[in-house]
mmCIF file of C-alpha atoms in Angstrom:
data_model
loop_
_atom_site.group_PDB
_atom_site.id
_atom_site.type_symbol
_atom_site.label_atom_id
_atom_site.label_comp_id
_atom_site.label_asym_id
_atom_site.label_seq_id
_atom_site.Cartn_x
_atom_site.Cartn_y
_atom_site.Cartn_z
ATOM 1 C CA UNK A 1 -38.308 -48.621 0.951
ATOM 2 C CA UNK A 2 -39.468 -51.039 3.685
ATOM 3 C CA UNK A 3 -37.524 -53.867 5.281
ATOM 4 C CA UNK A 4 -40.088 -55.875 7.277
ATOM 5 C CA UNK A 5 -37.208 -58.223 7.938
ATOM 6 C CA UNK A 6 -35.762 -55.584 9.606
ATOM 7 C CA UNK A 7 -36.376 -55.078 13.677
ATOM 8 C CA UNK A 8 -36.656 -51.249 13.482
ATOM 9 C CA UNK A 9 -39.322 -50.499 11.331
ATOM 10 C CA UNK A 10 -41.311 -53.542 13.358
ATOM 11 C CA UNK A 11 -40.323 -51.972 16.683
ATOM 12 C CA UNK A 12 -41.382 -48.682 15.821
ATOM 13 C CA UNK A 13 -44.511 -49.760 14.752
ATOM 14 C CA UNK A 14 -45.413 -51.447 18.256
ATOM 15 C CA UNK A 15 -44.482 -48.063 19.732
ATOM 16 C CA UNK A 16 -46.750 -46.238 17.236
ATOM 17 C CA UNK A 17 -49.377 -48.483 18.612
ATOM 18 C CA UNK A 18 -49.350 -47.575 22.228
ATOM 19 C CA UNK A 19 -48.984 -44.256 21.270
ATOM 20 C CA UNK A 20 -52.258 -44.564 19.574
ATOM 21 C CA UNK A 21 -54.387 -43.717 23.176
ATOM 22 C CA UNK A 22 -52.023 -40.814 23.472
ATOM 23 C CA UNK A 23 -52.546 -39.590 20.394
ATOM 24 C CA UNK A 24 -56.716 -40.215 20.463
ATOM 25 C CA UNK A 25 -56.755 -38.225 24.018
ATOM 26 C CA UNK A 26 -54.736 -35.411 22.492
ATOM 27 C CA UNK A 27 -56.417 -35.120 19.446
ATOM 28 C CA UNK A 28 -58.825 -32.348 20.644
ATOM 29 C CA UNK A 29 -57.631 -28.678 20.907
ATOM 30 C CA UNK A 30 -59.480 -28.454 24.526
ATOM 31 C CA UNK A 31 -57.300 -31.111 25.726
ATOM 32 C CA UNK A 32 -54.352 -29.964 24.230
ATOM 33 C CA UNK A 33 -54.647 -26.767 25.484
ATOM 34 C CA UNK A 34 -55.262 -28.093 29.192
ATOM 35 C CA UNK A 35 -52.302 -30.811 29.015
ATOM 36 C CA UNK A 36 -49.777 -27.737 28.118
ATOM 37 C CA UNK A 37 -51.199 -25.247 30.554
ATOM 38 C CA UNK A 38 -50.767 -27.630 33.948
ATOM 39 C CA UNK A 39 -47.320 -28.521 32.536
ATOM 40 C CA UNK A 40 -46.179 -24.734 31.847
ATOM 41 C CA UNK A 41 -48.271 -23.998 35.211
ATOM 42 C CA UNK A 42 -47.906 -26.661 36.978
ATOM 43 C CA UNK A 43 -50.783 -27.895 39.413
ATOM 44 C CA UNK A 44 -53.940 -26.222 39.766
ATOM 45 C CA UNK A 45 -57.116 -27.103 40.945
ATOM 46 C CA UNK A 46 -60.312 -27.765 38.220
ATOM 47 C CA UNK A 47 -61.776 -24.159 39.230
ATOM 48 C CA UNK A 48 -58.194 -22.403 37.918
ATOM 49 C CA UNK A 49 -58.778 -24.582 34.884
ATOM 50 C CA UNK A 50 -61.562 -23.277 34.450
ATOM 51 C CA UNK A 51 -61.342 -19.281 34.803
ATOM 52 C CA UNK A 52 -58.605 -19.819 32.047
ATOM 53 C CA UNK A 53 -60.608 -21.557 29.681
ATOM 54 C CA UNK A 54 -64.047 -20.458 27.606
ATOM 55 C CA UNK A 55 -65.142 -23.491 28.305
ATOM 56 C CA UNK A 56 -67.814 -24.304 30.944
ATOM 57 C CA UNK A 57 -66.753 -25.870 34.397
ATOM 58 C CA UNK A 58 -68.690 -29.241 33.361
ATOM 59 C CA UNK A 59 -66.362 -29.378 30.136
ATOM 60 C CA UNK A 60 -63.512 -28.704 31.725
ATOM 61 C CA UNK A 61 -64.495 -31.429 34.179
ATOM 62 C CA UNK A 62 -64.815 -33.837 31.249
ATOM 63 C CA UNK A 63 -61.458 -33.011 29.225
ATOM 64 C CA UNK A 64 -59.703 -33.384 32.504
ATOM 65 C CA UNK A 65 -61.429 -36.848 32.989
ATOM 66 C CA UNK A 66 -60.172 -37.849 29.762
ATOM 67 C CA UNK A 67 -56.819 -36.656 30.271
ATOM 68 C CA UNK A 68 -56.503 -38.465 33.876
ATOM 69 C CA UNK A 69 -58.140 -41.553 32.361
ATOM 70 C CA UNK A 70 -55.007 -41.412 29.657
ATOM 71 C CA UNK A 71 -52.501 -40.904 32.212
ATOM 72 C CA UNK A 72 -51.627 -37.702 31.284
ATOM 73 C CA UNK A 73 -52.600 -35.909 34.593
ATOM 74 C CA UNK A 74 -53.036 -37.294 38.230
ATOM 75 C CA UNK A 75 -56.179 -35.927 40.583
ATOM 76 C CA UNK A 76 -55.749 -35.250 43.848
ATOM 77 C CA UNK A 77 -58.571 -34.246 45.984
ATOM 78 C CA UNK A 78 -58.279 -31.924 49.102
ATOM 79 C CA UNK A 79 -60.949 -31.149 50.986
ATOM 80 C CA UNK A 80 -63.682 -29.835 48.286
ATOM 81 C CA UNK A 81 -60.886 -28.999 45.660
ATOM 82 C CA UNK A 82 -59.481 -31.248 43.156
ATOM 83 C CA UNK A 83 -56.170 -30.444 42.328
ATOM 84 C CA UNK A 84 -54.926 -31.670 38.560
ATOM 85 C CA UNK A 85 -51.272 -32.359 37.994
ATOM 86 C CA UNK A 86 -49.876 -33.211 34.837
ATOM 87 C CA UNK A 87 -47.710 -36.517 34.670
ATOM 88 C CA UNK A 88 -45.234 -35.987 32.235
ATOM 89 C CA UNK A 89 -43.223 -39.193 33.511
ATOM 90 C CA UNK A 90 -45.706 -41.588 32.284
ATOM 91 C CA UNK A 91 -46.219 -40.617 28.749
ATOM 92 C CA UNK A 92 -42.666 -38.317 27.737
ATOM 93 C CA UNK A 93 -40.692 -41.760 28.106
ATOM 94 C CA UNK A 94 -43.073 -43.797 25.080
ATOM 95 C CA UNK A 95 -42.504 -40.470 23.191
ATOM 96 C CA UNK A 96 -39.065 -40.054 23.231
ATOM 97 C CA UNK A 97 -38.869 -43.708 22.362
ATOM 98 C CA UNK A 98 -41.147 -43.523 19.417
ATOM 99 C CA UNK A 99 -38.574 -40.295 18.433
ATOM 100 C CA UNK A 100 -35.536 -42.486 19.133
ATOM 101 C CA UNK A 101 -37.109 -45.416 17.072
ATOM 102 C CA UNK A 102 -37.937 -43.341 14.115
ATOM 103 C CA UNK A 103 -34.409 -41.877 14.126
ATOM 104 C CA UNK A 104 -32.845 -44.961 14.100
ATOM 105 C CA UNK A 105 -35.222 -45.989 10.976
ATOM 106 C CA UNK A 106 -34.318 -43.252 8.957
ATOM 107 C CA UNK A 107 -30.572 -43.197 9.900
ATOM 108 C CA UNK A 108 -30.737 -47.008 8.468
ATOM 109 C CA UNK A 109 -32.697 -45.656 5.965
ATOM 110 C CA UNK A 110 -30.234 -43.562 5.076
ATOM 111 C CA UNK A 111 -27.415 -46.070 5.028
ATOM 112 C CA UNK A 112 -28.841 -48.972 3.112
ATOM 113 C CA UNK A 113 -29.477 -45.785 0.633
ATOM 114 C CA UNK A 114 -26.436 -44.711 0.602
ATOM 115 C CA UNK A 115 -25.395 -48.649 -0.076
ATOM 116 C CA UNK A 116 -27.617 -48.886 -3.396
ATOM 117 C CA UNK A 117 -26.297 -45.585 -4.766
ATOM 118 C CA UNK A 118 -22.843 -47.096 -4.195
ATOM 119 C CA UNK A 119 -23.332 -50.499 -5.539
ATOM 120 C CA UNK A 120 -25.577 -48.540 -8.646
ATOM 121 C CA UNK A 121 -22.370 -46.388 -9.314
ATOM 122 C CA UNK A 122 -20.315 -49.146 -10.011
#
């Protein structure tokens, strides 16, 4: 039950839309796995990354390109070591507004629902 007269559903589509990077970067397992280990970990430097992983030190490398190219994680570089940090400030905000937007949806949803059931009723 769609009202594209509505703002909500509209709105939450253009947040589902920048999202969509996001969501491409994050789609692979490697990545995933990477994003949630510097944010439980916090920063470490590529070699950490990879001793933790299976993966070779030139995917690693990549995955982390990927995810700093996305915005998901900030490079630093001291000396010879690159130190990866994730960035949750950049990318939590458009995902709590996506959640925010799709709650509000529903909860109108809901209502306009609970409106027709009413109005049926009678």
């Amino acid at each position: 039950m769609a009202d594209t007269t509505c703002d909500g559903p509209i709105r939450s589509l253009e947040i589902l839309n920048e999202c969509i990077p996001l969501f491409e970067t994050l789609k692979d397992p490697n990545r995933q796995r990477l994003l949630v280990q510097l944010v439980c970990d916090g920063p470490q430097t590529v070699g950490e990354l990879c001793e933790s992983s299976t993966l070779s030190r030139t995917a690693v490398s990549h995955h982390i390109k990927l995810l700093e190219q996305a915005g998901f994680i900030d490079i630093t570089k001291e000396a010879t070591r690159r130190i990866c940090t994730a960035r949750a400030d950049r990318w939590m905000p458009l995902l709590d507004e996506l959640a925010a937007a799709l709650k509000a949806d529903l909860a109108a949803a809901e209502a306009e629902q609970s409106v027709q059931a009413k109005q049926a009723a009678q």
